[in-house]
């Protein structure tokens, strides 16, 4: 199996892999281009035997996997390596397959998310409306109970009504996610939050909600709203949760 | 183009025994058009897949990759200077520099 095939296989299995490539070297046993793979579980693969460098390299890879940082670094005198981090695509889970979901799925795919669409209406949730996406036609709550969410899952809750939004958030909010956005007017959003609080969702979790959803670009049409949500997803992925809220901040001032 | 797609394509070409060059941005300084880790594949006929930023900078990478692929066969660390004032020499006005590692990937 080629190293590329091995990497592809690992990414498809949902693993994050640290790929170390020798860039400059005055040691013949580690020529430029030589590669070593590290997995979070500590296993090692690659094209060269590491000898006495096994330990320092493993430490470096371990630290890099923890902070997900790509960088050029000197492993030893005369041995410069590039630490690359290869991770599965971030996943966008769209709850509600209505008019905003179609352009949102399109934009999100284009900027590198793998997209799952969930709705209980087969007329809306189908692959002809969402090419290239995983489409689930199921009731919201049981599907969300079953789906694995995690630190690379982004959720956009844009169902047809606040009772379904509520139902989705009740399942999503207790779990770890990268982002949860909720669509709706201020009134609808406050109502949903109130209901969630009554059902025991702690305020700290409710504060994690991005709502009103999307960056403030004056969006009106479904496609424009989808664009501002996609922009918020990118901001969260690239800048981090806190900084992405800073981008939003200006809109929140005011009446 | 994400890493999964780059390595997927690389695996596919390796299986067919087609040699290509992999170009990876390994270091940047100042403003650059793409981030560290961005990748591009270059084939012997000038075919490219992915991007390290486009424009003249990417063209330099492509030329170096073709040299590596067809002539030297050796990996190379290429410095691309994008500090050209107002783009008078050819439009590289991002303001920064980037270092790109270019290597031939030979197959399985």
mmCIF file of N, CA, C and O in Angstrom, chain A residues 66-149:
data_model
loop_
_atom_site.group_PDB
_atom_site.id
_atom_site.type_symbol
_atom_site.label_atom_id
_atom_site.label_comp_id
_atom_site.label_asym_id
_atom_site.label_seq_id
_atom_site.Cartn_x
_atom_site.Cartn_y
_atom_site.Cartn_z
ATOM 1 N N UNK A 66 -1.859 17.293 19.587
ATOM 2 C CA UNK A 66 -2.660 17.907 20.647
ATOM 3 C C UNK A 66 -3.139 19.297 20.239
ATOM 4 O O UNK A 66 -4.277 19.668 20.489
ATOM 5 N N UNK A 67 -2.250 20.083 19.600
ATOM 6 C CA UNK A 67 -2.665 21.452 19.251
ATOM 7 C C UNK A 67 -3.020 21.591 17.769
ATOM 8 O O UNK A 67 -3.362 22.678 17.312
ATOM 9 N N UNK A 68 -2.963 20.498 17.022
ATOM 10 C CA UNK A 68 -3.318 20.484 15.590
ATOM 11 C C UNK A 68 -2.547 21.537 14.796
ATOM 12 O O UNK A 68 -3.094 22.188 13.913
ATOM 13 N N UNK A 69 -1.280 21.730 15.114
ATOM 14 C CA UNK A 69 -0.511 22.786 14.451
ATOM 15 C C UNK A 69 0.412 22.198 13.382
ATOM 16 O O UNK A 69 1.125 21.231 13.616
ATOM 17 N N UNK A 70 0.377 22.848 12.206
ATOM 18 C CA UNK A 70 1.293 22.466 11.131
ATOM 19 C C UNK A 70 2.497 23.376 11.201
ATOM 20 O O UNK A 70 2.332 24.586 11.284
ATOM 21 N N UNK A 71 3.707 22.827 11.158
ATOM 22 C CA UNK A 71 4.862 23.711 11.223
ATOM 23 C C UNK A 71 6.154 23.061 10.739
ATOM 24 O O UNK A 71 6.301 21.851 10.729
ATOM 25 N N UNK A 72 7.072 23.965 10.367
ATOM 26 C CA UNK A 72 8.426 23.569 9.985
ATOM 27 C C UNK A 72 9.264 23.669 11.249
ATOM 28 O O UNK A 72 9.217 24.678 11.946
ATOM 29 N N UNK A 73 10.017 22.629 11.553
ATOM 30 C CA UNK A 73 10.770 22.687 12.805
ATOM 31 C C UNK A 73 12.058 21.869 12.703
ATOM 32 O O UNK A 73 12.167 20.968 11.863
ATOM 33 N N UNK A 74 13.053 22.209 13.547
ATOM 34 C CA UNK A 74 14.307 21.457 13.563
ATOM 35 C C UNK A 74 14.207 20.338 14.581
ATOM 36 O O UNK A 74 14.085 20.588 15.775
ATOM 37 N N UNK A 75 14.259 19.130 14.093
ATOM 38 C CA UNK A 75 14.147 17.973 14.979
ATOM 39 C C UNK A 75 15.467 17.722 15.705
ATOM 40 O O UNK A 75 15.500 17.335 16.867
ATOM 41 N N UNK A 76 16.555 17.947 14.980
ATOM 42 C CA UNK A 76 17.900 17.777 15.530
ATOM 43 C C UNK A 76 18.801 18.687 14.700
ATOM 44 O O UNK A 76 18.378 19.150 13.644
ATOM 45 N N UNK A 77 20.027 18.953 15.144
ATOM 46 C CA UNK A 77 20.907 19.779 14.316
ATOM 47 C C UNK A 77 21.043 19.155 12.921
ATOM 48 O O UNK A 77 21.288 17.957 12.799
ATOM 49 N N UNK A 78 20.809 19.976 11.907
ATOM 50 C CA UNK A 78 20.945 19.481 10.539
ATOM 51 C C UNK A 78 19.789 18.608 10.077
ATOM 52 O O UNK A 78 19.916 17.878 9.085
ATOM 53 N N UNK A 79 18.683 18.659 10.775
ATOM 54 C CA UNK A 79 17.525 17.857 10.354
ATOM 55 C C UNK A 79 16.248 18.648 10.544
ATOM 56 O O UNK A 79 15.733 18.778 11.649
ATOM 57 N N UNK A 80 15.769 19.226 9.433
ATOM 58 C CA UNK A 80 14.561 20.050 9.476
ATOM 59 C C UNK A 80 13.392 19.250 8.920
ATOM 60 O O UNK A 80 13.498 18.636 7.856
ATOM 61 N N UNK A 81 12.289 19.249 9.665
ATOM 62 C CA UNK A 81 11.118 18.469 9.239
ATOM 63 C C UNK A 81 9.878 19.360 9.172
ATOM 64 O O UNK A 81 9.803 20.381 9.850
ATOM 65 N N UNK A 82 8.931 18.961 8.346
ATOM 66 C CA UNK A 82 7.629 19.623 8.281
ATOM 67 C C UNK A 82 6.604 18.710 8.939
ATOM 68 O O UNK A 82 6.481 17.535 8.588
ATOM 69 N N UNK A 83 5.896 19.291 9.912
ATOM 70 C CA UNK A 83 4.861 18.539 10.611
ATOM 71 C C UNK A 83 3.529 18.921 9.990
ATOM 72 O O UNK A 83 3.102 20.066 10.097
ATOM 73 N N UNK A 84 2.898 17.975 9.341
ATOM 74 C CA UNK A 84 1.599 18.245 8.706
ATOM 75 C C UNK A 84 0.513 17.513 9.493
ATOM 76 O O UNK A 84 0.776 16.482 10.101
ATOM 77 N N UNK A 85 -0.670 18.084 9.480
ATOM 78 C CA UNK A 85 -1.767 17.500 10.225
ATOM 79 C C UNK A 85 -2.892 17.217 9.249
ATOM 80 O O UNK A 85 -3.381 18.121 8.584
ATOM 81 N N UNK A 86 -3.260 15.959 9.121
ATOM 82 C CA UNK A 86 -4.294 15.595 8.161
ATOM 83 C C UNK A 86 -5.506 15.098 8.928
ATOM 84 O O UNK A 86 -5.423 14.116 9.660
ATOM 85 N N UNK A 87 -6.613 15.812 8.772
ATOM 86 C CA UNK A 87 -7.795 15.489 9.572
ATOM 87 C C UNK A 87 -8.979 15.246 8.653
ATOM 88 O O UNK A 87 -9.015 15.737 7.533
ATOM 89 N N UNK A 88 -9.963 14.477 9.137
ATOM 90 C CA UNK A 88 -11.174 14.296 8.337
ATOM 91 C C UNK A 88 -11.853 15.650 8.121
ATOM 92 O O UNK A 88 -11.664 16.560 8.922
ATOM 93 N N UNK A 89 -12.611 15.748 7.047
ATOM 94 C CA UNK A 89 -13.366 16.973 6.788
ATOM 95 C C UNK A 89 -14.282 17.286 7.957
ATOM 96 O O UNK A 89 -14.862 16.379 8.549
ATOM 97 N N UNK A 90 -14.401 18.569 8.246
ATOM 98 C CA UNK A 90 -15.399 18.966 9.230
ATOM 99 C C UNK A 90 -16.773 18.612 8.656
ATOM 100 O O UNK A 90 -16.978 18.639 7.447
ATOM 101 N N UNK A 91 -17.717 18.258 9.531
ATOM 102 C CA UNK A 91 -19.031 17.850 9.047
ATOM 103 C C UNK A 91 -20.085 18.879 9.431
ATOM 104 O O UNK A 91 -20.135 19.333 10.577
ATOM 105 N N UNK A 92 -20.885 19.245 8.476
ATOM 106 C CA UNK A 92 -22.029 20.110 8.758
ATOM 107 C C UNK A 92 -23.290 19.263 8.793
ATOM 108 O O UNK A 92 -23.590 18.536 7.838
ATOM 109 N N UNK A 93 -23.996 19.359 9.897
ATOM 110 C CA UNK A 93 -25.274 18.674 10.040
ATOM 111 C C UNK A 93 -26.358 19.727 9.918
ATOM 112 O O UNK A 93 -26.436 20.641 10.740
ATOM 113 N N UNK A 94 -27.174 19.625 8.864
ATOM 114 C CA UNK A 94 -28.252 20.588 8.669
ATOM 115 C C UNK A 94 -29.558 19.936 9.121
ATOM 116 O O UNK A 94 -29.988 18.937 8.539
ATOM 117 N N UNK A 95 -30.167 20.483 10.165
ATOM 118 C CA UNK A 95 -31.459 19.974 10.624
ATOM 119 C C UNK A 95 -32.545 20.827 9.980
ATOM 120 O O UNK A 95 -32.663 22.009 10.292
ATOM 121 N N UNK A 96 -33.313 20.228 9.087
ATOM 122 C CA UNK A 96 -34.321 20.971 8.333
ATOM 123 C C UNK A 96 -33.869 21.111 6.899
ATOM 124 O O UNK A 96 -32.815 21.692 6.631
ATOM 125 N N UNK A 97 -34.667 20.554 5.968
ATOM 126 C CA UNK A 97 -34.244 20.496 4.567
ATOM 127 C C UNK A 97 -35.013 21.488 3.691
ATOM 128 O O UNK A 97 -35.281 21.241 2.526
ATOM 129 N N UNK A 98 -35.372 22.640 4.268
ATOM 130 C CA UNK A 98 -36.172 23.628 3.538
ATOM 131 C C UNK A 98 -35.371 24.458 2.554
ATOM 132 O O UNK A 98 -34.304 24.042 2.087
ATOM 133 N N UNK A 99 -35.877 25.670 2.271
ATOM 134 C CA UNK A 99 -35.310 26.483 1.197
ATOM 135 C C UNK A 99 -33.913 27.006 1.472
ATOM 136 O O UNK A 99 -33.151 27.236 0.544
ATOM 137 N N UNK A 100 -33.576 27.211 2.749
ATOM 138 C CA UNK A 100 -32.227 27.689 3.054
ATOM 139 C C UNK A 100 -31.225 26.535 2.996
ATOM 140 O O UNK A 100 -30.065 26.709 2.625
ATOM 141 N N UNK A 101 -31.709 25.336 3.335
ATOM 142 C CA UNK A 101 -30.813 24.180 3.405
ATOM 143 C C UNK A 101 -30.152 23.874 2.057
ATOM 144 O O UNK A 101 -28.987 23.465 2.021
ATOM 145 N N UNK A 102 -30.885 24.094 0.953
ATOM 146 C CA UNK A 102 -30.341 23.733 -0.365
ATOM 147 C C UNK A 102 -29.083 24.554 -0.696
ATOM 148 O O UNK A 102 -28.015 23.977 -0.922
ATOM 149 N N UNK A 103 -29.173 25.902 -0.696
ATOM 150 C CA UNK A 103 -27.929 26.656 -0.950
ATOM 151 C C UNK A 103 -26.897 26.494 0.168
ATOM 152 O O UNK A 103 -25.696 26.509 -0.105
ATOM 153 N N UNK A 104 -27.336 26.284 1.411
ATOM 154 C CA UNK A 104 -26.372 26.102 2.499
ATOM 155 C C UNK A 104 -25.532 24.842 2.273
ATOM 156 O O UNK A 104 -24.315 24.857 2.439
ATOM 157 N N UNK A 105 -26.192 23.752 1.871
ATOM 158 C CA UNK A 105 -25.465 22.507 1.596
ATOM 159 C C UNK A 105 -24.455 22.729 0.464
ATOM 160 O O UNK A 105 -23.315 22.279 0.529
ATOM 161 N N UNK A 106 -24.889 23.458 -0.541
ATOM 162 C CA UNK A 106 -24.030 23.737 -1.699
ATOM 163 C C UNK A 106 -22.792 24.543 -1.301
ATOM 164 O O UNK A 106 -21.658 24.169 -1.601
ATOM 165 N N UNK A 107 -23.011 25.639 -0.581
ATOM 166 C CA UNK A 107 -21.889 26.504 -0.177
ATOM 167 C C UNK A 107 -20.954 25.753 0.767
ATOM 168 O O UNK A 107 -19.738 25.851 0.671
ATOM 169 N N UNK A 108 -21.550 25.011 1.705
ATOM 170 C CA UNK A 108 -20.741 24.318 2.712
ATOM 171 C C UNK A 108 -19.862 23.252 2.046
ATOM 172 O O UNK A 108 -18.700 23.092 2.390
ATOM 173 N N UNK A 109 -20.396 22.539 1.063
ATOM 174 C CA UNK A 109 -19.605 21.538 0.336
ATOM 175 C C UNK A 109 -18.448 22.235 -0.361
ATOM 176 O O UNK A 109 -17.327 21.756 -0.365
ATOM 177 N N UNK A 110 -18.758 23.368 -0.950
ATOM 178 C CA UNK A 110 -17.743 24.112 -1.724
ATOM 179 C C UNK A 110 -16.583 24.582 -0.845
ATOM 180 O O UNK A 110 -15.451 24.641 -1.290
ATOM 181 N N UNK A 111 -16.878 24.928 0.426
ATOM 182 C CA UNK A 111 -15.794 25.392 1.305
ATOM 183 C C UNK A 111 -15.241 24.257 2.180
ATOM 184 O O UNK A 111 -14.519 24.509 3.141
ATOM 185 N N UNK A 112 -15.556 23.007 1.812
ATOM 186 C CA UNK A 112 -14.839 21.887 2.418
ATOM 187 C C UNK A 112 -15.496 21.201 3.602
ATOM 188 O O UNK A 112 -14.815 20.570 4.395
ATOM 189 N N UNK A 113 -16.819 21.302 3.728
ATOM 190 C CA UNK A 113 -17.503 20.510 4.753
ATOM 191 C C UNK A 113 -18.146 19.295 4.079
ATOM 192 O O UNK A 113 -18.629 19.395 2.952
ATOM 193 N N UNK A 114 -18.167 18.169 4.797
ATOM 194 C CA UNK A 114 -19.031 17.096 4.326
ATOM 195 C C UNK A 114 -20.389 17.345 4.988
ATOM 196 O O UNK A 114 -20.451 17.747 6.144
ATOM 197 N N UNK A 115 -21.447 17.168 4.224
ATOM 198 C CA UNK A 115 -22.752 17.653 4.678
ATOM 199 C C UNK A 115 -23.740 16.499 4.891
ATOM 200 O O UNK A 115 -23.856 15.609 4.047
ATOM 201 N N UNK A 116 -24.422 16.520 6.037
ATOM 202 C CA UNK A 116 -25.523 15.607 6.315
ATOM 203 C C UNK A 116 -26.789 16.437 6.484
ATOM 204 O O UNK A 116 -26.775 17.433 7.216
ATOM 205 N N UNK A 117 -27.852 16.055 5.794
ATOM 206 C CA UNK A 117 -29.122 16.782 5.891
ATOM 207 C C UNK A 117 -30.150 15.868 6.551
ATOM 208 O O UNK A 117 -30.285 14.711 6.170
ATOM 209 N N UNK A 118 -30.846 16.413 7.528
ATOM 210 C CA UNK A 118 -31.841 15.616 8.256
ATOM 211 C C UNK A 118 -33.194 16.322 8.240
ATOM 212 O O UNK A 118 -33.294 17.515 8.566
ATOM 213 N N UNK A 119 -34.224 15.587 7.838
ATOM 214 C CA UNK A 119 -35.593 16.107 7.905
ATOM 215 C C UNK A 119 -36.527 14.900 7.866
ATOM 216 O O UNK A 119 -36.149 13.839 7.360
ATOM 217 N N UNK A 120 -37.739 15.065 8.394
ATOM 218 C CA UNK A 120 -38.675 13.934 8.381
ATOM 219 C C UNK A 120 -39.575 13.945 7.146
ATOM 220 O O UNK A 120 -40.456 13.112 7.013
ATOM 221 N N UNK A 121 -39.345 14.895 6.222
ATOM 222 C CA UNK A 121 -40.207 15.001 5.045
ATOM 223 C C UNK A 121 -39.455 14.543 3.785
ATOM 224 O O UNK A 121 -38.571 15.252 3.298
ATOM 225 N N UNK A 122 -39.813 13.377 3.238
ATOM 226 C CA UNK A 122 -39.086 12.874 2.064
ATOM 227 C C UNK A 122 -39.160 13.813 0.852
ATOM 228 O O UNK A 122 -38.256 13.810 0.005
ATOM 229 N N UNK A 123 -40.215 14.626 0.777
ATOM 230 C CA UNK A 123 -40.314 15.564 -0.353
ATOM 231 C C UNK A 123 -39.215 16.620 -0.289
ATOM 232 O O UNK A 123 -38.844 17.207 -1.306
ATOM 233 N N UNK A 124 -38.750 16.893 0.895
ATOM 234 C CA UNK A 124 -37.689 17.896 1.058
ATOM 235 C C UNK A 124 -36.319 17.243 1.200
ATOM 236 O O UNK A 124 -35.351 17.694 0.596
ATOM 237 N N UNK A 125 -36.259 16.196 2.051
ATOM 238 C CA UNK A 125 -34.980 15.526 2.277
ATOM 239 C C UNK A 125 -34.811 14.414 1.256
ATOM 240 O O UNK A 125 -35.273 13.287 1.462
ATOM 241 N N UNK A 126 -34.188 14.732 0.130
ATOM 242 C CA UNK A 126 -33.893 13.700 -0.864
ATOM 243 C C UNK A 126 -32.644 14.085 -1.634
ATOM 244 O O UNK A 126 -32.244 15.253 -1.666
ATOM 245 N N UNK A 127 -32.015 13.090 -2.251
ATOM 246 C CA UNK A 127 -30.691 13.329 -2.842
ATOM 247 C C UNK A 127 -30.758 14.185 -4.104
ATOM 248 O O UNK A 127 -29.756 14.767 -4.499
ATOM 249 N N UNK A 128 -31.935 14.300 -4.714
ATOM 250 C CA UNK A 128 -31.964 15.167 -5.896
ATOM 251 C C UNK A 128 -31.905 16.637 -5.478
ATOM 252 O O UNK A 128 -31.415 17.478 -6.227
ATOM 253 N N UNK A 129 -32.411 16.951 -4.277
ATOM 254 C CA UNK A 129 -32.256 18.327 -3.776
ATOM 255 C C UNK A 129 -30.874 18.559 -3.170
ATOM 256 O O UNK A 129 -30.396 19.690 -3.130
ATOM 257 N N UNK A 130 -30.242 17.486 -2.695
ATOM 258 C CA UNK A 130 -28.963 17.634 -1.993
ATOM 259 C C UNK A 130 -27.886 16.711 -2.576
ATOM 260 O O UNK A 130 -27.454 15.767 -1.920
ATOM 261 N N UNK A 131 -27.449 16.972 -3.812
ATOM 262 C CA UNK A 131 -26.436 16.108 -4.404
ATOM 263 C C UNK A 131 -25.134 16.177 -3.600
ATOM 264 O O UNK A 131 -24.751 17.235 -3.108
ATOM 265 N N UNK A 132 -24.493 15.039 -3.468
ATOM 266 C CA UNK A 132 -23.203 15.002 -2.775
ATOM 267 C C UNK A 132 -23.315 15.040 -1.263
ATOM 268 O O UNK A 132 -22.306 15.121 -0.571
ATOM 269 N N UNK A 133 -24.551 14.996 -0.746
ATOM 270 C CA UNK A 133 -24.737 15.051 0.703
ATOM 271 C C UNK A 133 -25.293 13.718 1.194
ATOM 272 O O UNK A 133 -25.930 12.981 0.445
ATOM 273 N N UNK A 134 -25.080 13.457 2.464
ATOM 274 C CA UNK A 134 -25.763 12.347 3.106
ATOM 275 C C UNK A 134 -27.137 12.863 3.518
ATOM 276 O O UNK A 134 -27.236 13.901 4.182
ATOM 277 N N UNK A 135 -28.196 12.196 3.088
ATOM 278 C CA UNK A 135 -29.550 12.671 3.394
ATOM 279 C C UNK A 135 -30.263 11.647 4.273
ATOM 280 O O UNK A 135 -30.330 10.464 3.927
ATOM 281 N N UNK A 136 -30.774 12.101 5.396
ATOM 282 C CA UNK A 136 -31.475 11.208 6.318
ATOM 283 C C UNK A 136 -32.936 11.628 6.428
ATOM 284 O O UNK A 136 -33.224 12.771 6.796
ATOM 285 N N UNK A 137 -33.838 10.710 6.072
ATOM 286 C CA UNK A 137 -35.264 10.986 6.232
ATOM 287 C C UNK A 137 -35.723 10.256 7.477
ATOM 288 O O UNK A 137 -36.004 9.052 7.451
ATOM 289 N N UNK A 138 -35.736 10.968 8.577
ATOM 290 C CA UNK A 138 -36.082 10.362 9.864
ATOM 291 C C UNK A 138 -36.665 11.436 10.755
ATOM 292 O O UNK A 138 -36.488 12.625 10.505
ATOM 293 N N UNK A 139 -37.311 11.014 11.830
ATOM 294 C CA UNK A 139 -37.719 11.978 12.849
ATOM 295 C C UNK A 139 -36.453 12.545 13.476
ATOM 296 O O UNK A 139 -35.465 11.830 13.650
ATOM 297 N N UNK A 140 -36.513 13.841 13.826
ATOM 298 C CA UNK A 140 -35.302 14.523 14.277
ATOM 299 C C UNK A 140 -34.668 13.872 15.513
ATOM 300 O O UNK A 140 -33.495 13.520 15.496
ATOM 301 N N UNK A 141 -35.466 13.744 16.570
ATOM 302 C CA UNK A 141 -34.879 13.326 17.850
ATOM 303 C C UNK A 141 -34.202 11.951 17.804
ATOM 304 O O UNK A 141 -33.044 11.833 18.196
ATOM 305 N N UNK A 142 -34.892 10.912 17.300
ATOM 306 C CA UNK A 142 -34.210 9.609 17.291
ATOM 307 C C UNK A 142 -32.952 9.605 16.414
ATOM 308 O O UNK A 142 -31.956 8.975 16.770
ATOM 309 N N UNK A 143 -33.009 10.311 15.286
ATOM 310 C CA UNK A 143 -31.834 10.354 14.408
ATOM 311 C C UNK A 143 -30.661 11.027 15.125
ATOM 312 O O UNK A 143 -29.533 10.544 15.082
ATOM 313 N N UNK A 144 -30.949 12.135 15.803
ATOM 314 C CA UNK A 144 -29.886 12.871 16.486
ATOM 315 C C UNK A 144 -29.339 12.092 17.681
ATOM 316 O O UNK A 144 -28.181 12.226 18.046
ATOM 317 N N UNK A 145 -30.180 11.281 18.280
ATOM 318 C CA UNK A 145 -29.729 10.453 19.395
ATOM 319 C C UNK A 145 -28.709 9.435 18.896
ATOM 320 O O UNK A 145 -27.765 9.082 19.570
ATOM 321 N N UNK A 146 -28.913 8.987 17.663
ATOM 322 C CA UNK A 146 -28.085 7.931 17.089
ATOM 323 C C UNK A 146 -26.795 8.479 16.464
ATOM 324 O O UNK A 146 -25.750 7.830 16.497
ATOM 325 N N UNK A 147 -26.864 9.671 15.860
ATOM 326 C CA UNK A 147 -25.724 10.197 15.100
ATOM 327 C C UNK A 147 -24.559 10.539 16.025
ATOM 328 O O UNK A 147 -24.753 11.150 17.067
ATOM 329 N N UNK A 148 -23.333 10.160 15.617
ATOM 330 C CA UNK A 148 -22.187 10.558 16.421
ATOM 331 C C UNK A 148 -21.842 12.026 16.151
ATOM 332 O O UNK A 148 -21.575 12.406 15.012
ATOM 333 N N UNK A 149 -21.908 12.875 17.168
ATOM 334 C CA UNK A 149 -21.464 14.260 17.025
ATOM 335 C C UNK A 149 -20.098 14.353 17.684
ATOM 336 O O UNK A 149 -19.698 13.459 18.412
#
